[in-house]
């Protein structure tokens, strides 16, 4: 007998993703416990319990596991080894720490995909500056030096434009203190991502392909459905299915891909969790990525992922030049545009380019949804008081 | 400058309506304080603050008002006089306690509508059993004796089938200890309701007409759009507009109406708040009744109320014969029906016919949405552990 009210879910991380996941849990009456070092993190006031501790604190992770039926996480930079031990002791953790371990190290992730016939661009491990020199000779310029661990929103990436840039990029990323690798630059014409979900009963759901625009390596806009050819669309969907089958895990995954001029599709990276580029699904799809993540880890059937209407999402970042207690201006004007929804994460401090919220517009056409979200976006700012 | 993060909203009542309102507040980063005597009420763990006190406790209501920028309420049975004093002292309370005062007493509500050319059925004040006798002679049988104050979900109503029933109905409703009135029975063929909203800038939004089915005087199902004639639809919308204009207030109102065989439309009663028959709007409309209530009282523009797809909602009531800690069974099977969304309110005790949650289905046709919600409904039960 599946009594949803007796299930407790533990979430490592209480940022905006944890918060939006908990909002779905609240809707369905599911008890949640978060682990986050920040006592005032966005999810802090809505989780039933909050363990204030580091993501690498074994005792705290054990305490979390002891309080709940299922553990999940909202981001990848957590202690996979501890989680693997816990899983070995019988704790249900979704997606599995084994998957997390592969994904957490981007070099390992790419190697795993390469070994399993998932299309990825060329890349090489970097153990010394000489490895960079050799790779650049092979790949040509520009090339992207990346830290294999811990990067996000462009942090941990350094573009090498020519031979003169090798040393400075190597220094920028810590001179080998953290593991590095180098990628051949893919001359993409489109960036897309596919949110997909696998249930405990092996059912899968593939959300529509979203088209992403990044600015300064941070997601700027996602529009759905992506404006790509039917062939590209099918390739993106099929690659996503292959990756879901490869991991054979439980939960939401987001597959970020590049599309090149000749219609080739390459996987850029995979996140084993709800993803910024899937936020559109809250208003845009019958079942959001957060609800489906919750359904999957609870062992419930997955919900319909049909796009209800064309949808465009843009992030609200902390305005440059402002730091401190946030203030959101222009809400009145922005919300006067019909079809626009506002999400403010409740972070207690804004800083330049920090993700403070997002806006979504749905409409009968993608062009109109983009016009709406763009107008609303231009009217709003997150500054400090 | 409208900084949404600096606005605090106080809500009198922390039941399921308060909870669903707070979920919208969370989404937009708005701070909330609830007042509810139950320390474990559904909204207790998600409001930023909770004042545990009676709805009639003046000190507590004053404390609530002092903590927030705007006060609203999730149900009508609260101290309107205290709220009127507070409003007189400058506290912003939406909808106005003046409106609440009229609506709170159903006899006064009906009288007010009658005086303002809003179509209502015949009714008479009841001060003695003799008033009932006289009204029944005039109206015929059946007639409905109602307490003017405090009734909901059929509580406080007593149907008088014939002359012999007069005494027992009078006794059942307290023998005049609470104010009573009597209504001529309206031989309706359909029950409908319209959720509507007025903003501080006088903008109005009228949600689509929903068709309601009650069982044992408790809402059983709402389906949208209502299956009524174009003429009936327009009448229902126009009456709703007239009522919004009459109160000239701020917030969500729900107008419950009867439609008779000849296409006449009569107002049954009005609620100055989000309403059970508007829950469909969470999944069914671009902007839910809860988000629009919040937008209106915050002085923000109102959101698009377009129906995205045909939608049917059914309440999940506590199963007869069970009382105690709730257990929801059948969730797995129910959620295997695509397009079905589950809401569980988080009440810590179930009892027969208590509203414990609701389910909603959206689909391309109303028939299909009803089939889905009906199948899911038949698979689920709220019992006790």
PDB file of C-alpha atoms in Angstrom, chain B residues 214-326:
ATOM      1  CA  UNK B 214     -22.312  18.669  -4.756  1.00  0.00           C
ATOM      2  CA  UNK B 215     -22.859  15.478  -2.786  1.00  0.00           C
ATOM      3  CA  UNK B 216     -24.243  15.718   0.768  1.00  0.00           C
ATOM      4  CA  UNK B 217     -23.904  19.505   0.330  1.00  0.00           C
ATOM      5  CA  UNK B 218     -20.116  19.200  -0.104  1.00  0.00           C
ATOM      6  CA  UNK B 219     -18.476  20.066  -3.400  1.00  0.00           C
ATOM      7  CA  UNK B 220     -17.775  16.814  -5.226  1.00  0.00           C
ATOM      8  CA  UNK B 221     -16.627  17.894  -8.685  1.00  0.00           C
ATOM      9  CA  UNK B 222     -15.933  21.054 -10.681  1.00  0.00           C
ATOM     10  CA  UNK B 223     -15.602  20.817 -14.450  1.00  0.00           C
ATOM     11  CA  UNK B 224     -14.528  23.679 -16.649  1.00  0.00           C
ATOM     12  CA  UNK B 225     -15.826  25.036 -18.923  1.00  0.00           C
ATOM     13  CA  UNK B 226     -19.389  24.466 -17.683  1.00  0.00           C
ATOM     14  CA  UNK B 227     -21.657  22.604 -20.076  1.00  0.00           C
ATOM     15  CA  UNK B 228     -24.321  25.322 -20.300  1.00  0.00           C
ATOM     16  CA  UNK B 229     -25.829  27.407 -23.089  1.00  0.00           C
ATOM     17  CA  UNK B 230     -24.073  30.487 -24.426  1.00  0.00           C
ATOM     18  CA  UNK B 231     -26.836  32.624 -22.978  1.00  0.00           C
ATOM     19  CA  UNK B 232     -26.494  31.040 -19.526  1.00  0.00           C
ATOM     20  CA  UNK B 233     -22.718  31.404 -19.723  1.00  0.00           C
ATOM     21  CA  UNK B 234     -22.977  35.095 -20.500  1.00  0.00           C
ATOM     22  CA  UNK B 235     -25.514  35.665 -17.740  1.00  0.00           C
ATOM     23  CA  UNK B 236     -23.216  34.006 -15.200  1.00  0.00           C
ATOM     24  CA  UNK B 237     -20.269  36.121 -16.333  1.00  0.00           C
ATOM     25  CA  UNK B 238     -22.307  39.337 -16.303  1.00  0.00           C
ATOM     26  CA  UNK B 239     -23.701  38.698 -12.835  1.00  0.00           C
ATOM     27  CA  UNK B 240     -20.149  38.074 -11.611  1.00  0.00           C
ATOM     28  CA  UNK B 241     -19.001  41.365 -13.106  1.00  0.00           C
ATOM     29  CA  UNK B 242     -21.956  43.151 -11.492  1.00  0.00           C
ATOM     30  CA  UNK B 243     -21.050  41.708  -8.094  1.00  0.00           C
ATOM     31  CA  UNK B 244     -17.378  42.657  -8.468  1.00  0.00           C
ATOM     32  CA  UNK B 245     -18.436  46.175  -9.356  1.00  0.00           C
ATOM     33  CA  UNK B 246     -20.953  46.299  -6.522  1.00  0.00           C
ATOM     34  CA  UNK B 247     -18.382  45.453  -3.843  1.00  0.00           C
ATOM     35  CA  UNK B 248     -15.693  47.512  -5.602  1.00  0.00           C
ATOM     36  CA  UNK B 249     -13.136  45.673  -3.512  1.00  0.00           C
ATOM     37  CA  UNK B 250      -9.777  43.942  -3.965  1.00  0.00           C
ATOM     38  CA  UNK B 251      -9.124  40.213  -4.215  1.00  0.00           C
ATOM     39  CA  UNK B 252     -10.645  36.965  -5.408  1.00  0.00           C
ATOM     40  CA  UNK B 253     -14.377  36.431  -5.133  1.00  0.00           C
ATOM     41  CA  UNK B 254     -16.279  33.275  -5.978  1.00  0.00           C
ATOM     42  CA  UNK B 255     -19.897  33.565  -7.085  1.00  0.00           C
ATOM     43  CA  UNK B 256     -21.941  30.363  -6.740  1.00  0.00           C
ATOM     44  CA  UNK B 257     -25.049  30.319  -8.923  1.00  0.00           C
ATOM     45  CA  UNK B 258     -28.015  28.109  -9.771  1.00  0.00           C
ATOM     46  CA  UNK B 259     -29.290  27.715 -13.331  1.00  0.00           C
ATOM     47  CA  UNK B 260     -32.909  26.647 -13.828  1.00  0.00           C
ATOM     48  CA  UNK B 261     -34.544  24.837 -16.720  1.00  0.00           C
ATOM     49  CA  UNK B 262     -35.688  28.067 -18.355  1.00  0.00           C
ATOM     50  CA  UNK B 263     -32.135  29.424 -18.380  1.00  0.00           C
ATOM     51  CA  UNK B 264     -32.544  31.779 -15.425  1.00  0.00           C
ATOM     52  CA  UNK B 265     -29.477  32.322 -13.262  1.00  0.00           C
ATOM     53  CA  UNK B 266     -29.713  32.992  -9.505  1.00  0.00           C
ATOM     54  CA  UNK B 267     -26.893  33.804  -7.126  1.00  0.00           C
ATOM     55  CA  UNK B 268     -26.691  31.281  -4.313  1.00  0.00           C
ATOM     56  CA  UNK B 269     -23.829  32.768  -2.339  1.00  0.00           C
ATOM     57  CA  UNK B 270     -20.582  34.647  -2.648  1.00  0.00           C
ATOM     58  CA  UNK B 271     -17.249  33.940  -0.985  1.00  0.00           C
ATOM     59  CA  UNK B 272     -14.746  36.819  -0.646  1.00  0.00           C
ATOM     60  CA  UNK B 273     -11.717  34.559  -1.100  1.00  0.00           C
ATOM     61  CA  UNK B 274     -10.224  31.757  -3.184  1.00  0.00           C
ATOM     62  CA  UNK B 275     -12.760  28.942  -3.321  1.00  0.00           C
ATOM     63  CA  UNK B 276     -12.775  25.156  -3.550  1.00  0.00           C
ATOM     64  CA  UNK B 277     -14.508  25.379  -6.924  1.00  0.00           C
ATOM     65  CA  UNK B 278     -11.547  27.433  -8.204  1.00  0.00           C
ATOM     66  CA  UNK B 279      -8.869  24.858  -7.363  1.00  0.00           C
ATOM     67  CA  UNK B 280      -9.007  23.686 -10.991  1.00  0.00           C
ATOM     68  CA  UNK B 281      -7.273  26.958 -11.899  1.00  0.00           C
ATOM     69  CA  UNK B 282      -3.938  25.744 -10.459  1.00  0.00           C
ATOM     70  CA  UNK B 283      -3.436  23.365 -13.369  1.00  0.00           C
ATOM     71  CA  UNK B 284      -6.210  24.584 -15.666  1.00  0.00           C
ATOM     72  CA  UNK B 285      -5.509  28.291 -16.066  1.00  0.00           C
ATOM     73  CA  UNK B 286      -2.470  30.351 -16.962  1.00  0.00           C
ATOM     74  CA  UNK B 287      -2.721  32.084 -13.563  1.00  0.00           C
ATOM     75  CA  UNK B 288      -4.319  30.306 -10.588  1.00  0.00           C
ATOM     76  CA  UNK B 289      -6.900  31.864  -8.275  1.00  0.00           C
ATOM     77  CA  UNK B 290      -4.260  31.850  -5.525  1.00  0.00           C
ATOM     78  CA  UNK B 291      -1.664  33.716  -7.575  1.00  0.00           C
ATOM     79  CA  UNK B 292      -4.251  36.262  -8.671  1.00  0.00           C
ATOM     80  CA  UNK B 293      -5.468  36.767  -5.106  1.00  0.00           C
ATOM     81  CA  UNK B 294      -1.886  37.447  -4.090  1.00  0.00           C
ATOM     82  CA  UNK B 295      -1.263  39.698  -7.085  1.00  0.00           C
ATOM     83  CA  UNK B 296      -4.409  41.701  -6.372  1.00  0.00           C
ATOM     84  CA  UNK B 297      -3.767  42.316  -2.675  1.00  0.00           C
ATOM     85  CA  UNK B 298      -0.115  43.181  -3.402  1.00  0.00           C
ATOM     86  CA  UNK B 299      -1.243  45.805  -5.895  1.00  0.00           C
ATOM     87  CA  UNK B 300       0.265  43.907  -8.822  1.00  0.00           C
ATOM     88  CA  UNK B 301      -1.379  43.544 -12.243  1.00  0.00           C
ATOM     89  CA  UNK B 302      -3.631  40.510 -12.499  1.00  0.00           C
ATOM     90  CA  UNK B 303      -2.554  37.479 -14.497  1.00  0.00           C
ATOM     91  CA  UNK B 304      -4.139  35.849 -17.525  1.00  0.00           C
ATOM     92  CA  UNK B 305      -7.074  33.627 -16.493  1.00  0.00           C
ATOM     93  CA  UNK B 306      -7.402  31.792 -19.807  1.00  0.00           C
ATOM     94  CA  UNK B 307      -8.239  28.101 -19.492  1.00  0.00           C
ATOM     95  CA  UNK B 308      -5.271  26.185 -20.903  1.00  0.00           C
ATOM     96  CA  UNK B 309      -7.210  22.951 -21.426  1.00  0.00           C
ATOM     97  CA  UNK B 310     -10.529  21.476 -20.253  1.00  0.00           C
ATOM     98  CA  UNK B 311     -10.140  20.633 -16.577  1.00  0.00           C
ATOM     99  CA  UNK B 312     -12.010  18.586 -13.988  1.00  0.00           C
ATOM    100  CA  UNK B 313     -11.334  18.682 -10.224  1.00  0.00           C
ATOM    101  CA  UNK B 314     -12.646  16.352  -7.539  1.00  0.00           C
ATOM    102  CA  UNK B 315     -12.277  16.626  -3.799  1.00  0.00           C
ATOM    103  CA  UNK B 316     -10.679  13.857  -1.778  1.00  0.00           C
ATOM    104  CA  UNK B 317     -12.752  13.549   1.383  1.00  0.00           C
ATOM    105  CA  UNK B 318     -11.993  11.528   4.481  1.00  0.00           C
ATOM    106  CA  UNK B 319     -13.552   8.098   3.967  1.00  0.00           C
ATOM    107  CA  UNK B 320     -16.576   7.255   6.090  1.00  0.00           C
ATOM    108  CA  UNK B 321     -15.682   5.095   9.059  1.00  0.00           C
ATOM    109  CA  UNK B 322     -12.120   6.371   9.475  1.00  0.00           C
ATOM    110  CA  UNK B 323     -10.865   8.897  11.987  1.00  0.00           C
ATOM    111  CA  UNK B 324      -7.295   9.681  13.017  1.00  0.00           C
ATOM    112  CA  UNK B 325      -3.895  10.011  11.402  1.00  0.00           C
ATOM    113  CA  UNK B 326      -4.538  10.047   7.650  1.00  0.00           C
TER     114      UNK B 326
END
